[in-house]
Amino acid sequence: MARSPCHQCGFTYHCICHCYWPLDSQLQCVLVMHENEAARQSNTGKLVKAALPHTQIEIWQRKQPPQALLDSWARGDVSPWLLFPSDDAIPADRLFANAARSVSCADRSVSRAPLQFVVLDATWQQARKMLNKSPWLHRLPRVSLPSTAASQYTLRRNQPPGHLCTSEAVSALLRSQGDVNAATQLDHFLVHFMESYEADRHHHTTPLPAPKMLTSNA
């Protein structure tokens, strides 16, 4: 009798729904997810959502922007930044350093809105189209990642060189923030995720080792 895939993660032989735990991180991310990504087993945005407690997912719709998110920005609840390369983008490490200095110098009675990073969870071709068709994203200041090692993500072909998957991009943000432990653990989750995907794709039924909880010395 054929197995049925998990209705949440979509994996048939290696369900990953309970493999990843929330990390101790205050990083706030909004993953604006292309509708095609929501059904893809290879999507790593859902991995980020499982690992980082202050992450929300918004399915992108060209004619209907996420109004609750826009209202939050209008109220000044957070300081939103779009993670996307451009000539005027501020490097992430500089942004975090500036934010830390501003907080340390500010009067304690003044509440500074926390940084929130908007990440387009899509292929690069899709991400450019999403940005071009979303005026509400055009207004956001942009932040860029520092030069990083080549992507280790192997689940999709023909990815442009130098580009990272969503999980790797968020891991780079964590490192820029100085949260090396959370970044290292998220990278470890990604390795396990890719191994589970490949085992599931080939219908391997042998259980895989569970992810490890890495220490600060890992």
Coordinates of C-alpha atoms in Angstrom, one line a residue:
M1 CA 0.0 0.0 0.0
A2 CA 1.4 3.3 -1.1
R3 CA 2.2 5.9 1.6
S4 CA 0.5 9.3 1.6
P5 CA 2.7 12.4 1.9
C6 CA 2.5 14.5 5.1
H7 CA -0.1 17.2 4.6
Q8 CA 2.1 19.8 6.1
C9 CA 5.7 19.3 4.8
G10 CA 4.8 17.1 1.8
F11 CA 7.4 14.5 2.5
T12 CA 6.3 10.9 2.3
Y13 CA 9.1 8.8 4.0
H14 CA 11.0 11.4 6.0
C15 CA 8.5 13.9 7.6
I16 CA 10.4 16.9 8.9
C17 CA 7.5 18.6 10.7
H18 CA 9.1 18.0 14.2
C19 CA 12.8 18.0 13.2
Y20 CA 13.5 21.7 13.8
W21 CA 13.1 23.7 16.9
P22 CA 12.8 27.5 17.5
L23 CA 16.2 29.1 18.0
D24 CA 17.0 31.8 20.5
S25 CA 17.0 34.7 18.1
Q26 CA 15.2 38.1 18.0
L27 CA 15.7 38.5 14.2
Q28 CA 12.4 39.6 12.6
C29 CA 11.7 38.5 9.1
V30 CA 8.8 38.6 6.7
L31 CA 9.0 36.1 3.9
V32 CA 7.0 37.3 1.0
M33 CA 6.5 34.0 -0.7
H34 CA 5.7 33.4 -4.3
E35 CA 2.6 31.2 -4.6
N36 CA 4.5 28.5 -6.4
E37 CA 6.9 28.2 -3.5
A38 CA 4.2 27.3 -1.0
A39 CA 3.7 23.9 -2.6
R40 CA 7.3 23.0 -3.3
Q41 CA 9.0 20.5 -1.0
S42 CA 12.4 22.1 -1.8
N43 CA 11.3 25.5 -0.4
T44 CA 13.5 26.6 2.5
G45 CA 11.3 29.5 3.7
K46 CA 9.2 27.1 5.7
L47 CA 12.4 25.9 7.4
V48 CA 13.2 29.5 8.4
K49 CA 9.6 29.8 9.8
A50 CA 10.1 26.7 11.9
A51 CA 13.5 27.8 13.2
L52 CA 13.1 31.6 13.9
P53 CA 10.2 32.5 16.1
H54 CA 9.8 36.1 14.9
T55 CA 9.2 35.1 11.2
Q56 CA 6.0 35.5 9.3
I57 CA 5.0 34.3 5.8
E58 CA 2.9 36.4 3.4
I59 CA 1.9 34.8 0.2
W60 CA 2.5 37.4 -2.6
Q61 CA -0.5 38.6 -4.5
R62 CA 0.0 41.2 -7.2
K63 CA -3.3 43.0 -6.7
Q64 CA -3.7 42.5 -3.0
P65 CA -0.7 43.6 -0.8
P66 CA -0.7 42.3 2.8
Q67 CA -2.7 45.1 4.4
A68 CA -2.0 44.1 8.0
L69 CA 1.7 44.3 7.4
L70 CA 1.4 47.7 5.7
D71 CA -0.6 48.9 8.7
S72 CA 2.1 47.8 11.0
W73 CA 4.7 49.7 9.0
A74 CA 2.5 52.8 9.0
R75 CA 2.2 52.7 12.8
G76 CA 5.9 52.5 13.1
D77 CA 5.8 49.1 15.0
V78 CA 8.9 48.1 13.1
S79 CA 11.5 49.5 10.8
P80 CA 11.2 47.5 7.6
W81 CA 14.1 46.8 5.2
L82 CA 14.0 44.9 1.9
L83 CA 16.8 42.4 1.5
F84 CA 17.6 42.9 -2.2
P85 CA 20.8 44.0 -3.9
S86 CA 21.0 47.4 -5.4
D87 CA 23.5 50.3 -5.7
D88 CA 21.9 52.1 -2.8
A89 CA 21.5 49.1 -0.5
I90 CA 23.2 49.4 2.9
P91 CA 25.3 46.4 3.9
A92 CA 23.6 44.4 6.7
D93 CA 26.5 44.5 9.1
R94 CA 26.6 48.3 8.9
L95 CA 22.9 48.5 9.4
F96 CA 23.1 46.4 12.5
A97 CA 26.0 48.5 13.8
N98 CA 24.2 51.8 13.2
A99 CA 21.1 50.5 14.9
A100 CA 23.0 49.4 18.0
R101 CA 24.7 52.8 18.2
S102 CA 21.4 54.6 17.9
V103 CA 19.8 52.5 20.7
S104 CA 22.8 53.0 23.0
C105 CA 22.7 56.8 22.5
A106 CA 18.9 57.2 22.6
D107 CA 17.0 58.4 25.6
R108 CA 15.6 55.5 27.5
S109 CA 12.1 57.0 27.2
V110 CA 12.3 56.8 23.4
S111 CA 11.2 53.5 21.9
R112 CA 13.0 52.6 18.8
A113 CA 11.3 50.3 16.3
P114 CA 13.1 47.0 15.8
L115 CA 14.5 46.1 12.4
Q116 CA 12.3 43.9 10.3
F117 CA 13.7 42.2 7.1
V118 CA 11.5 41.5 4.1
V119 CA 12.8 38.6 2.1
L120 CA 11.4 37.6 -1.3
D121 CA 11.0 33.9 -1.1
A122 CA 11.1 32.9 -4.7
T123 CA 13.5 32.1 -7.6
W124 CA 15.6 35.1 -8.6
Q125 CA 13.6 35.5 -11.8
Q126 CA 10.3 35.4 -9.8
A127 CA 11.7 37.8 -7.2
R128 CA 12.5 40.4 -9.7
K129 CA 9.0 40.2 -11.2
M130 CA 7.5 40.4 -7.7
L131 CA 9.4 43.5 -6.9
N132 CA 8.6 45.2 -10.2
K133 CA 4.9 44.6 -9.7
S134 CA 4.7 45.6 -6.1
P135 CA 4.8 49.4 -5.5
W136 CA 4.5 48.8 -1.8
L137 CA 7.9 47.1 -1.9
H138 CA 9.5 49.9 -3.9
R139 CA 9.2 52.3 -1.0
L140 CA 11.3 50.2 1.4
P141 CA 15.0 51.0 2.0
R142 CA 17.2 48.1 0.9
V143 CA 19.8 46.1 2.7
S144 CA 22.4 43.8 1.1
L145 CA 24.4 40.9 2.4
P146 CA 28.2 40.8 2.7
S147 CA 30.2 38.7 0.4
T148 CA 29.6 35.1 1.4
A149 CA 30.8 31.6 0.4
A150 CA 29.1 29.9 -2.5
S151 CA 25.7 28.5 -1.9
Q152 CA 25.5 24.9 -0.6
Y153 CA 21.9 24.6 -1.7
T154 CA 21.7 21.8 -4.2
L155 CA 18.0 21.0 -4.6
R156 CA 17.4 23.2 -7.7
R157 CA 19.3 23.4 -11.0
N158 CA 20.4 26.4 -13.0
Q159 CA 20.7 28.8 -10.0
P160 CA 22.7 31.9 -10.7
P161 CA 26.2 31.8 -9.2
G162 CA 26.6 33.7 -6.0
H163 CA 22.9 33.6 -5.1
L164 CA 21.7 32.0 -1.9
C165 CA 18.5 30.2 -1.1
T166 CA 16.2 31.8 1.4
S167 CA 17.5 29.9 4.4
E168 CA 21.1 30.8 3.6
A169 CA 20.2 34.5 3.1
V170 CA 18.6 34.6 6.5
S171 CA 21.6 32.8 8.0
A172 CA 23.8 35.5 6.5
L173 CA 21.6 38.1 8.2
L174 CA 22.0 36.3 11.5
R175 CA 25.8 36.4 11.1
S176 CA 25.8 40.1 10.2
Q177 CA 23.8 40.7 13.4
G178 CA 26.5 38.8 15.4
D179 CA 24.2 35.8 16.1
V180 CA 26.7 33.2 15.0
N181 CA 25.2 30.4 17.1
A182 CA 21.7 30.7 15.5
A183 CA 23.2 31.0 12.1
T184 CA 25.3 27.9 12.5
Q185 CA 22.3 25.9 13.8
L186 CA 20.1 27.1 10.9
D187 CA 22.8 26.0 8.4
H188 CA 22.8 22.6 10.1
F189 CA 19.1 22.4 9.8
L190 CA 19.5 23.2 6.1
V191 CA 21.9 20.3 5.6
H192 CA 19.5 17.9 7.3
F193 CA 16.6 19.4 5.2
M194 CA 18.5 18.7 2.0
E195 CA 19.4 15.1 3.0
S196 CA 15.7 14.5 3.9
Y197 CA 14.5 15.8 0.6
E198 CA 16.9 13.7 -1.4
A199 CA 16.1 10.6 0.6
D200 CA 12.4 11.2 0.2
R201 CA 12.7 11.9 -3.5
H202 CA 14.5 8.5 -4.0
H203 CA 11.9 6.7 -1.8
H204 CA 14.5 5.7 0.8
T205 CA 12.8 4.4 3.9
T206 CA 15.8 4.1 6.2
P207 CA 15.5 6.8 9.0
L208 CA 18.0 9.6 8.9
P209 CA 19.8 10.9 12.0
A210 CA 18.0 13.7 13.7
P211 CA 19.5 17.2 13.6
K212 CA 22.0 17.9 16.4
M213 CA 21.8 20.7 18.9
L214 CA 25.1 22.5 18.2
T215 CA 27.0 24.2 21.0
S216 CA 28.7 27.5 20.8
N217 CA 32.0 25.8 20.2
A218 CA 30.6 23.9 17.2

